[in-house]
Short mmCIF file of C-alpha atoms in Angstrom, two decimals:
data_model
loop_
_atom_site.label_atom_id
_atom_site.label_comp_id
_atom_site.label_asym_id
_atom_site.label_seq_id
_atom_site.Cartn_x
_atom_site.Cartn_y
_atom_site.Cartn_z
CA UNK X 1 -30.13 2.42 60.59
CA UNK X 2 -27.14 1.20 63.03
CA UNK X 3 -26.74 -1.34 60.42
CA UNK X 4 -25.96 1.10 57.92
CA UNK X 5 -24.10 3.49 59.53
CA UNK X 6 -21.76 1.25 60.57
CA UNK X 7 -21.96 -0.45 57.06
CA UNK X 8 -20.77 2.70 55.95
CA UNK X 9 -18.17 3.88 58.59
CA UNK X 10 -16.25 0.42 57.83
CA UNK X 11 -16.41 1.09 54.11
CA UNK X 12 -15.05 4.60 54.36
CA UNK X 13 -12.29 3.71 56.70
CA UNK X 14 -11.34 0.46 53.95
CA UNK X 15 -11.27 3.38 51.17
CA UNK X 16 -8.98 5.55 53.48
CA UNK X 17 -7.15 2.42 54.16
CA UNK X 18 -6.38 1.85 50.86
CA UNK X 19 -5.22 5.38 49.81
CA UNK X 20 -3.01 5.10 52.56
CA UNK X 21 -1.55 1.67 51.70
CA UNK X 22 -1.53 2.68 47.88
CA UNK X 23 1.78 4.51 48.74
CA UNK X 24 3.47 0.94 47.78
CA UNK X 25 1.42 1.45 44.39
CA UNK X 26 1.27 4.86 42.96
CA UNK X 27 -1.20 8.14 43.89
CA UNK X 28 -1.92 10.85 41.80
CA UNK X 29 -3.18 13.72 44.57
CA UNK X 30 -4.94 16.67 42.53
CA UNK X 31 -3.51 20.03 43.62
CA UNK X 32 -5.27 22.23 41.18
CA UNK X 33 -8.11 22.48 38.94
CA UNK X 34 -6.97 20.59 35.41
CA UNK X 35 -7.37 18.20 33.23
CA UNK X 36 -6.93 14.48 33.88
CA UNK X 37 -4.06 13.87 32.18
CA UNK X 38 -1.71 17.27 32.49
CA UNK X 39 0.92 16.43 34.92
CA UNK X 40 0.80 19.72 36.65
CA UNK X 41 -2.72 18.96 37.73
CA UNK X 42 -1.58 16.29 40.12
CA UNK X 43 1.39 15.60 42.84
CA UNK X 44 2.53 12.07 42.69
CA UNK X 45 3.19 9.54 45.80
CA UNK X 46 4.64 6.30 46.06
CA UNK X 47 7.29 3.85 44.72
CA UNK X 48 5.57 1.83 41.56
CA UNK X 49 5.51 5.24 40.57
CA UNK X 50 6.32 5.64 36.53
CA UNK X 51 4.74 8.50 34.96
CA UNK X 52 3.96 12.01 36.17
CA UNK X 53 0.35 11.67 35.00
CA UNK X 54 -2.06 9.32 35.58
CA UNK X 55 -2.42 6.60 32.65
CA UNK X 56 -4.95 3.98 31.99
CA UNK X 57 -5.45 0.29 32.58
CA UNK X 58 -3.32 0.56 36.11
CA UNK X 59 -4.11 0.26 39.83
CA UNK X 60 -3.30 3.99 40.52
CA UNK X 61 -5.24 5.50 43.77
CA UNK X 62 -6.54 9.31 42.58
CA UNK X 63 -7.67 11.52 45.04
CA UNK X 64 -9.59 14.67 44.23
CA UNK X 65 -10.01 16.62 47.49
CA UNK X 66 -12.09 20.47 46.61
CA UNK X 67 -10.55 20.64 42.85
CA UNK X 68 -12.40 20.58 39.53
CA UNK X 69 -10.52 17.81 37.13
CA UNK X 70 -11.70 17.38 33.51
CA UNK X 71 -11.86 13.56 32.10
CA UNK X 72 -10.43 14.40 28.99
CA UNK X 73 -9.76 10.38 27.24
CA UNK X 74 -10.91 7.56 28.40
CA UNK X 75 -10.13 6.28 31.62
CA UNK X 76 -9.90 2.48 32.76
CA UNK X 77 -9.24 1.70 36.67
CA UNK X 78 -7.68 -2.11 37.15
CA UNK X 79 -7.63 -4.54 40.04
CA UNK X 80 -6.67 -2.35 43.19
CA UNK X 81 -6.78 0.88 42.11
CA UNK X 82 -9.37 3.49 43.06
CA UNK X 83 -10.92 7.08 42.49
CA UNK X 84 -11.87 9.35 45.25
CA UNK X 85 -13.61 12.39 44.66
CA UNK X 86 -13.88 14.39 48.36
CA UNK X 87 -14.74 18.23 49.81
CA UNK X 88 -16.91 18.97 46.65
CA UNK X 89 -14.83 18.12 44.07
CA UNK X 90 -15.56 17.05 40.63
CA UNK X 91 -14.52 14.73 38.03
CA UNK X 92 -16.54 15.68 35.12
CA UNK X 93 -16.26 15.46 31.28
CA UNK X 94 -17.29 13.56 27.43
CA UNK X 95 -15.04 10.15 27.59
CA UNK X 96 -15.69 6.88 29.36
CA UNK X 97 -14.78 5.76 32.84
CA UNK X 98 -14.41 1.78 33.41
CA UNK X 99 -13.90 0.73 37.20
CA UNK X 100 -12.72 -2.56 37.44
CA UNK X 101 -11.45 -5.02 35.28
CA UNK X 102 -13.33 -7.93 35.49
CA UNK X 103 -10.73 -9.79 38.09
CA UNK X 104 -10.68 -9.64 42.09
CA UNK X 105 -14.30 -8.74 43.90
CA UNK X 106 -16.35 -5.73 44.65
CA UNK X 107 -13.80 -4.31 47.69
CA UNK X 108 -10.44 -4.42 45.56
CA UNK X 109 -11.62 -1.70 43.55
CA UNK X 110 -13.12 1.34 44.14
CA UNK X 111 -14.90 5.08 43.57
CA UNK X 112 -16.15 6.98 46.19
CA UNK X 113 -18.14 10.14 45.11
CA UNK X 114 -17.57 11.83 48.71
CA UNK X 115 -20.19 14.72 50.43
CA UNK X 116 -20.82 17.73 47.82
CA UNK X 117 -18.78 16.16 45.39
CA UNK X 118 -19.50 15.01 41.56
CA UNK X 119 -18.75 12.44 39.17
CA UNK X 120 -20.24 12.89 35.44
CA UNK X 121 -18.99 11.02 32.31
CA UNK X 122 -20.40 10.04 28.86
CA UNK X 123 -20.50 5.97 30.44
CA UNK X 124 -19.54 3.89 33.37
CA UNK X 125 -18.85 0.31 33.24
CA UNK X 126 -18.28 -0.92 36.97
CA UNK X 127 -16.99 -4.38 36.51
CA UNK X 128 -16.15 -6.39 40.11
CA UNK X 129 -15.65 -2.84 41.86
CA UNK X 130 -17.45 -0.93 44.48
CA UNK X 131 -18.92 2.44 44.12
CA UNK X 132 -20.51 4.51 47.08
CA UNK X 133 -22.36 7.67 46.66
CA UNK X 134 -22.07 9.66 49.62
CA UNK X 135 -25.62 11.59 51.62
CA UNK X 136 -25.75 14.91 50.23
CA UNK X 137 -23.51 17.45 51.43
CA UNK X 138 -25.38 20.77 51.48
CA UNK X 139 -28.72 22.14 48.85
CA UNK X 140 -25.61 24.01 47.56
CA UNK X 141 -23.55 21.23 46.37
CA UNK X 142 -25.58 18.00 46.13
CA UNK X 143 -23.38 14.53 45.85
CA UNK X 144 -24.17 13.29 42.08
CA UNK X 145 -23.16 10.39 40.37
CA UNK X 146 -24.16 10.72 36.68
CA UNK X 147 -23.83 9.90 33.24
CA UNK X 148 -24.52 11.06 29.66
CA UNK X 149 -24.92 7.88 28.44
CA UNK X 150 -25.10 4.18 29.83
CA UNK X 151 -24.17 2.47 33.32
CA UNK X 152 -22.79 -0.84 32.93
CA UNK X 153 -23.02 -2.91 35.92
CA UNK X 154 -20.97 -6.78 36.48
CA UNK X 155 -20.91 -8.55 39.43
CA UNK X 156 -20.39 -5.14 41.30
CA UNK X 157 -21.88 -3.43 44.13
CA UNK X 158 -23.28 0.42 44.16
CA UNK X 159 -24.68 1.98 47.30
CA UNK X 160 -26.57 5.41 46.64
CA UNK X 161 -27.08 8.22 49.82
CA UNK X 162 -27.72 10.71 47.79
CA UNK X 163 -28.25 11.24 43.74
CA UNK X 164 -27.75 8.57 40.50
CA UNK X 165 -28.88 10.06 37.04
CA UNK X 166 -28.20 7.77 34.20
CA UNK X 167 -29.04 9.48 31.31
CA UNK X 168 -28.79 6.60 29.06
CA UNK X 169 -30.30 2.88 30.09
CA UNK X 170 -28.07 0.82 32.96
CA UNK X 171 -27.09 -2.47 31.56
CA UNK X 172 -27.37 -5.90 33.57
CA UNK X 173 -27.22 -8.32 30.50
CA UNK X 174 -23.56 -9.39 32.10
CA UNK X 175 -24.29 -10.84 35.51
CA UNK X 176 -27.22 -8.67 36.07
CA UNK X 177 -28.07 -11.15 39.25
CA UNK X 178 -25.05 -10.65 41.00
CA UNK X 179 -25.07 -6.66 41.25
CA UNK X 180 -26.36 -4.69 43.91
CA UNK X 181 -27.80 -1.50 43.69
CA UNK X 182 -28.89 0.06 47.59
CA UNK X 183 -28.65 3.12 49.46
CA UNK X 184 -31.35 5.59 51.01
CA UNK X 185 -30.90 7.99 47.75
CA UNK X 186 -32.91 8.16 44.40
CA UNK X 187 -32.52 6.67 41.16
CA UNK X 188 -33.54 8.35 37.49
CA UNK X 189 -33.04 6.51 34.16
CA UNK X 190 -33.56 8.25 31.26
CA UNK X 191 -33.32 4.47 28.73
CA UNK X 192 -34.18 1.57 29.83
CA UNK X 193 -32.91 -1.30 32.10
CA UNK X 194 -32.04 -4.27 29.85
CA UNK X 195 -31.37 -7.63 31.51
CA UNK X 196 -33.32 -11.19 31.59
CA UNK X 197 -35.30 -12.83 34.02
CA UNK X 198 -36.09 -9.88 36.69
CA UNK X 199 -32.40 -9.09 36.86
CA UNK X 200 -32.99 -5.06 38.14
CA UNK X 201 -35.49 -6.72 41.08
CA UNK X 202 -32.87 -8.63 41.98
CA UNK X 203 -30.49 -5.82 42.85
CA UNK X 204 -31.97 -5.38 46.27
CA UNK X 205 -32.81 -8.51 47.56
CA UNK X 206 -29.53 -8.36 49.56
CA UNK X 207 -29.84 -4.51 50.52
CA UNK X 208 -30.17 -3.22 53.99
CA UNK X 209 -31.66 -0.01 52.72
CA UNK X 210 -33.81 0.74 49.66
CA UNK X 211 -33.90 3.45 47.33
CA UNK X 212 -36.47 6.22 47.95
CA UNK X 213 -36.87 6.49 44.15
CA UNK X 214 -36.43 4.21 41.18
CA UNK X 215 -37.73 5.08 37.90
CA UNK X 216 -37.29 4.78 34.15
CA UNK X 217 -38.59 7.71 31.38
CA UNK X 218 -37.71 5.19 29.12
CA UNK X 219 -36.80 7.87 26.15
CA UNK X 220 -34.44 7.01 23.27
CA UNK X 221 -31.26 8.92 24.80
CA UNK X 222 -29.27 7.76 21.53
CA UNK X 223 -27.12 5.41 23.54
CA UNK X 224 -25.59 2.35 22.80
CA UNK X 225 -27.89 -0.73 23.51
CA UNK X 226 -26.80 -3.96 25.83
CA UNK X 227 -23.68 -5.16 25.15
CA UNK X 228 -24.25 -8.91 25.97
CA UNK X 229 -27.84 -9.52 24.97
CA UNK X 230 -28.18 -12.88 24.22
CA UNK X 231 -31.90 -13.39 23.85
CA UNK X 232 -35.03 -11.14 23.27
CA UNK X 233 -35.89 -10.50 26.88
CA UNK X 234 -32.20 -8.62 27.50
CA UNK X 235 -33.60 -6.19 24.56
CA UNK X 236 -37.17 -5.12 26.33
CA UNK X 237 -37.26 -2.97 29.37
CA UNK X 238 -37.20 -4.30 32.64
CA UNK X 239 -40.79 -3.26 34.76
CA UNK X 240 -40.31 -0.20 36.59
CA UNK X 241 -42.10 2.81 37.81
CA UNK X 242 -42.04 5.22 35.32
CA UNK X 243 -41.02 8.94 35.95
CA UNK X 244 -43.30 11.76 37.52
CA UNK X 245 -41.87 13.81 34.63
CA UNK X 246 -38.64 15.08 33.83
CA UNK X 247 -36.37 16.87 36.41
CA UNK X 248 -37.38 20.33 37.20
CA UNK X 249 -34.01 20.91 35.16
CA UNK X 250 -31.94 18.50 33.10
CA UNK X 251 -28.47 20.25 32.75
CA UNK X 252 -26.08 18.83 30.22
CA UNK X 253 -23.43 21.27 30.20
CA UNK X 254 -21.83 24.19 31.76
CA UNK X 255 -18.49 25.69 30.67
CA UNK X 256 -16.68 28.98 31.59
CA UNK X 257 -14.07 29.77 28.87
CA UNK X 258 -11.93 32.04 28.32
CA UNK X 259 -11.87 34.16 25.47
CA UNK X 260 -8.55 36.36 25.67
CA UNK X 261 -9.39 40.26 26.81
CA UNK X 262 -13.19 39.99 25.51
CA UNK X 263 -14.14 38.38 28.98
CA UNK X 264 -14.77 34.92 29.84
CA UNK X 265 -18.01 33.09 27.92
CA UNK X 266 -20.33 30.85 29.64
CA UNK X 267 -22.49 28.83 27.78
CA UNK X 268 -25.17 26.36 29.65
CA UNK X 269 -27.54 23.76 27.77
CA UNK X 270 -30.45 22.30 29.41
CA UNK X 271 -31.98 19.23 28.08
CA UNK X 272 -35.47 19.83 29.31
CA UNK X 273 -37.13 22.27 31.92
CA UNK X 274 -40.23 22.45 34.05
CA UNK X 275 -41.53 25.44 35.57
CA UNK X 276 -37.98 27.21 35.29
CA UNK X 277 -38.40 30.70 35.96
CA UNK X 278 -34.08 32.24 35.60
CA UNK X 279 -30.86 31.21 35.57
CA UNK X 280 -28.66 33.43 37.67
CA UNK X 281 -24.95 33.61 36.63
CA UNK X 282 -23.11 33.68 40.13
CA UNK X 283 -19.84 34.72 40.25
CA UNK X 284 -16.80 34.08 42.65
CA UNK X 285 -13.11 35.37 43.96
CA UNK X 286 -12.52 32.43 46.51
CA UNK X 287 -15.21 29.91 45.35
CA UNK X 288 -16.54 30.22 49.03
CA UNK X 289 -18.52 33.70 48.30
CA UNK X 290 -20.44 33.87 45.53
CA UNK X 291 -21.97 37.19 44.27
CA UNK X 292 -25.11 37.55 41.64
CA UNK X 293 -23.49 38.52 38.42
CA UNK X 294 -26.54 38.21 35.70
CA UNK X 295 -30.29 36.99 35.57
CA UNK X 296 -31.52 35.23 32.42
CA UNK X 297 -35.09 34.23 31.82
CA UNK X 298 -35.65 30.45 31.86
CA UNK X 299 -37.62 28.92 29.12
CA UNK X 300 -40.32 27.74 31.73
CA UNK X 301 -41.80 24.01 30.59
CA UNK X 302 -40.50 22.46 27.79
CA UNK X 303 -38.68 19.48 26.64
CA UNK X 304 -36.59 21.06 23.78
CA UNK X 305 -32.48 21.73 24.36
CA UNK X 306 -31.70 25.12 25.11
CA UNK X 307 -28.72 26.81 24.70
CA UNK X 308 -28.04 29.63 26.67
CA UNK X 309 -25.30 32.39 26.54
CA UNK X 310 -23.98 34.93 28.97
CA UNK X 311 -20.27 36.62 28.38
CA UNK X 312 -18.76 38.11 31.53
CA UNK X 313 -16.81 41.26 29.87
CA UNK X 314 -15.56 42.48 33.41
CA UNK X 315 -13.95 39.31 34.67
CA UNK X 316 -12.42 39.66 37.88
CA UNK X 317 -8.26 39.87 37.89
CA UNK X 318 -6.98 35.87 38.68
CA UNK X 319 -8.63 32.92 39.31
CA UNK X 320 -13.25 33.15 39.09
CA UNK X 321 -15.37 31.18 39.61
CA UNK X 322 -18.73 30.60 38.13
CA UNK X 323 -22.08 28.53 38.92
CA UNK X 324 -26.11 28.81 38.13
CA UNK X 325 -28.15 29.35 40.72
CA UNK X 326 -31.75 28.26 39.08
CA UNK X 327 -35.09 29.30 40.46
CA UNK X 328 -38.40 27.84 39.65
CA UNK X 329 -42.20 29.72 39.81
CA UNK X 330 -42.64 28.29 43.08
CA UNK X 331 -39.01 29.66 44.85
CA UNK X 332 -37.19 26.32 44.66
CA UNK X 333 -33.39 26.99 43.87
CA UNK X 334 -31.08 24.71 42.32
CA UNK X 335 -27.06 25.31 41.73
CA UNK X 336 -25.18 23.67 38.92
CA UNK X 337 -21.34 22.14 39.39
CA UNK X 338 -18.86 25.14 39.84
CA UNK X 339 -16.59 26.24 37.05
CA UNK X 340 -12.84 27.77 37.62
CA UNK X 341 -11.18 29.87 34.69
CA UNK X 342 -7.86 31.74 35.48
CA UNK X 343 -7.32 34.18 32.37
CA UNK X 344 -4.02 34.38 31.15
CA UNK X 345 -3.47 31.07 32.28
CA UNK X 346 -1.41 28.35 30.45
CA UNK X 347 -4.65 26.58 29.40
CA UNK X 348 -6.28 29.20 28.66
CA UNK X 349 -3.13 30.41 26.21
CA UNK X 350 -3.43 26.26 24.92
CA UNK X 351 -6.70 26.35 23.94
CA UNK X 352 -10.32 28.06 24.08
CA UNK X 353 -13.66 27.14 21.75
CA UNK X 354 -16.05 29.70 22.35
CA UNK X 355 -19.52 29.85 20.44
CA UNK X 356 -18.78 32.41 16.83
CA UNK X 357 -21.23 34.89 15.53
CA UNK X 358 -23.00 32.49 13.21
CA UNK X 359 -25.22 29.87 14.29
CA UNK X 360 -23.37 25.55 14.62
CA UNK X 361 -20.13 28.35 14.29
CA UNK X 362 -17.78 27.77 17.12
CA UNK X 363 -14.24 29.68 17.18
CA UNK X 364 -10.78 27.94 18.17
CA UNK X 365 -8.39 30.15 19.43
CA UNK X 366 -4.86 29.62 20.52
CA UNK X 367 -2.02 32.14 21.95
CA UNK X 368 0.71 29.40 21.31
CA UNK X 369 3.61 31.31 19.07
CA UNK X 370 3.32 31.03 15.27
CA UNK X 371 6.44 29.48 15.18
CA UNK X 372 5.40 26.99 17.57
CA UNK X 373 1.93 26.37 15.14
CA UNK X 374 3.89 26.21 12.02
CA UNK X 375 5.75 23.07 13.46
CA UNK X 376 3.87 20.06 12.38
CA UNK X 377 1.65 22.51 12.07
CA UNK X 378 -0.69 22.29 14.09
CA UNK X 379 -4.37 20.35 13.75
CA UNK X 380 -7.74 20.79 15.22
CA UNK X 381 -10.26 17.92 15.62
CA UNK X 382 -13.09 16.94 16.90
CA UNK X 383 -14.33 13.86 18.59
CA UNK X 384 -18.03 12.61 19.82
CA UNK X 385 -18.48 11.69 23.92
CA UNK X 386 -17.09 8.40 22.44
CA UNK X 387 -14.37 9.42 21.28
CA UNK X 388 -14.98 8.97 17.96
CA UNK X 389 -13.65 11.33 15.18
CA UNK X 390 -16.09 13.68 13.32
CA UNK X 391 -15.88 15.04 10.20
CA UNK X 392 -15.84 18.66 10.44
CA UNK X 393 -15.49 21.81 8.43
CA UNK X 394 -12.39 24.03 10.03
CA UNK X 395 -10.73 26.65 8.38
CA UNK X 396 -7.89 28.82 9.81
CA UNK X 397 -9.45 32.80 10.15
CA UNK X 398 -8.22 34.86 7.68
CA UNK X 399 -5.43 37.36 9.01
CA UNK X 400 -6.01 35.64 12.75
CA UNK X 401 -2.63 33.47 13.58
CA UNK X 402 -4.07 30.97 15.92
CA UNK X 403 -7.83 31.17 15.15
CA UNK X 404 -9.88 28.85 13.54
CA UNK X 405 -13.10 28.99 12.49
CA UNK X 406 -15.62 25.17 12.91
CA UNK X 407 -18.32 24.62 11.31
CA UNK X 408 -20.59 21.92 13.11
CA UNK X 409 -23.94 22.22 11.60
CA UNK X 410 -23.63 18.45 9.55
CA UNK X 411 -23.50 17.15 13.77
CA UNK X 412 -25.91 16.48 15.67
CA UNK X 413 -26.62 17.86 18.94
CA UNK X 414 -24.54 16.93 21.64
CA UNK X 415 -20.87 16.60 23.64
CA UNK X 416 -18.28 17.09 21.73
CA UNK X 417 -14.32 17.18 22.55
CA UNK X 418 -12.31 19.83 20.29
CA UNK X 419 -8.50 18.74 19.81
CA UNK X 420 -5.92 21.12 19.70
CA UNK X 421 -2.79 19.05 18.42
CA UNK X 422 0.63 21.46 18.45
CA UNK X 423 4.24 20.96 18.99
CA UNK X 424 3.78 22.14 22.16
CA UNK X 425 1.24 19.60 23.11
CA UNK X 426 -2.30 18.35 22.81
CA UNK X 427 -4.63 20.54 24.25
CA UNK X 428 -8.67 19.37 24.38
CA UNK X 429 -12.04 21.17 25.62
CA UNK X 430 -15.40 19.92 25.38
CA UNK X 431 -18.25 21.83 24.10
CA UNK X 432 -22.06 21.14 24.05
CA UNK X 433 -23.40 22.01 20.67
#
């Protein structure tokens, strides 16, 4: 246990190191809730400084210290550069994240998913980089590291204290052998592992600590397969324990949106449930204190998506914040990430998709000026976790300047990214249909 403490202390103080040192290099410091690529989410450091934003494919440090950012495009961390997510904050949303590119070793590249904090994307690829996973801050706000699709591991190092959920398989087929995967937290796959010879056993045999929990459910999560597979073996599943069951709760989504002076609508989709008794809609002025706002039945045991809806038509003046609190038969509480909506806001006047009266109906609405629409004019899209462009139905509302009406019945369900394109700027959310 020494081992690993001080295994830990030394990697923590290189990370802080790092930040600190990046101030040659350039680092993006969030300083609001936002998305990833609005300059006014972040304050910018340093002297290799050239864009107020942070852009892809460069060795930028990011530090996310108690905000809420939104991956909105891919995002592709080089050589040097690092993420750091700290004081319960969140980097969450439907496009990629690659760490690493492929040059260097483990410790010149980095993520840290710090106490309470949360990183979920649609994949990872970790590629010569380091990721740690911090111990679990409170029951409140549990570390998590976890995708909607696959983790791609090469020649890279992961150490898990608290929480990994891979929702698709995790990938080994490059340099499966040379990862490690360690840490005193649990492990759930909802694929497979794909890689030859024994290459997930492997992961550990250099590990000071184990994982408490390692198991596959082995479902078809509708995820890419293994991008190097070069013989049969690297297509079958590697042998591992295989899952009690599914999680009490599988959320895939929670969003709090804005929907002009209706309210704010919050819409949460669970993958599968077991013994869920309620959801309880919590709501907060401070995001310290939060107060019960609405109980919803749960749908108990079943391993169906369900959508649920809840519209808060007293919001409180300024910046809310929302979370679930869900309780099972037996008392055991759960909370899901926290969600921030300011109405009136600039975002919220850029863009909010909210679900419409019909059902696969989802309404697009905009307080931009008509003038500012008619210029281009102005397009809305939507794009797959992938980022991949669907073909949609979406037809302006009759009478309703800055309201569109989509039609997403011919998709399947899933994560989606709507794509408000304007003269005054792109402006995306992501929805779960």
């Amino acid at each position: 246990m020494e081992k690993i403490i001080t295994y830990l202390s030394l990697t923590i103080m290189l990370l802080l190191g790092r930040a600190f040192s990046s101030q040659a290099q350039c680092t993006f410091t969030a300083v609001k809730d936002g998305d990833f690529y609005d300059p006014a989410t972040w304050t910018v450091s340093g002297s290799k400084c050239t864009s107020t934003a942070p852009v892809s494919n460069s060795d930028a440090t990011i530090v996310i210290n108690g905000f809420n950012v939104v991956l909105n495009g891919n995002y592709a961390v080089d050589k040097n550069g690092s993420i750091s997510l700290l004081g319960g904050g969140s980097l969450i949303g439907g496009a990629n994240l690659t760490l690493g590119d492929g040059s260097g070793g483990p410790t010149d590249t980095n993520l840290l998913v710090g106490a309470g904090s949360t990183l979920r994307v649609a994949q990872l690829t970790v590629d010569k980089a380091k990721v740690m996973v911090m111990a679990q801050g409170t029951a409140a706000t549990p570390t998590l590291l976890r995708t909607d699709c696959n983790l791609i591991l090469v020649n890279s190092d992961i150490i898990d204290n608290s929480r990994v959920i891979i929702n698709g398989s995790i990938d080994l087929t490059r340099g499966g052998a040379d990862n490690t995967l360690c840490g005193t937290g649990s492990l759930r796959i909802g694929g497979c592992v794909f890689g030859n010879n024994g290459a997930f056993k492997k992961l550990a045999a250099n590990c000071a600590s184990s994982l408490v929990t390692v198991c596959a459910l082995r479902l078809t999560a509708g995820c890419p397969g293994p991008i190097d597979a070069t013989n049969n073996s690297e297509l079958e599943c590697q042998s591992l324990a295989v899952c009690s069951g599914p999680l009490p709760v599988e959320l895939v989504m929670f969003t709090a949106t804005v929907t002009g002076r209706q309210g704010v609508a919050l819409r949460w989709v669970t993958a599968s449930e077991k013994n869920s008794k309620e959801f309880v809609v919590e709501r907060s002025a401070d995001g310290k204190t939060f107060n019960a706002l609405h109980t919803m039945a749960a749908a108990g045991s079943t391993q169906l998506r369900t959508t649920y809806d809840y519209t808060d038509e007293q919001p409180l003046f300024g910046t809310s914040y929302y979370r679930l609190r869900q309780v099972d038969f037996d008392g055991t509480t759960a909370y899901s990430p926290v969600q921030t909506v300011r109405p009136g806001s600039a975002n919220a006047e850029g863009l909010a998709v909210y679900p419409g009266s019909q059902a696969h109906q989802w309404v697009v609405r905009t307080s931009l000026p008509a003038e500012v629409l008619a210029t281009g004019p102005a397009t809305v899209r939507v794009f797959d976790a992938l980022g991949r462009s669907q073909q949609i139905t979406c037809t302006p509302e009759t009478g309703q300047t800055g309201r569109w009406l989509l039609d997403l019945r011919a998709l399947p369900t899933g994560i989606y990214i709507v794509r408000l394109v304007s003269a005054a700027g792109s402006f995306s959310q992501r929805i779960a249909h």
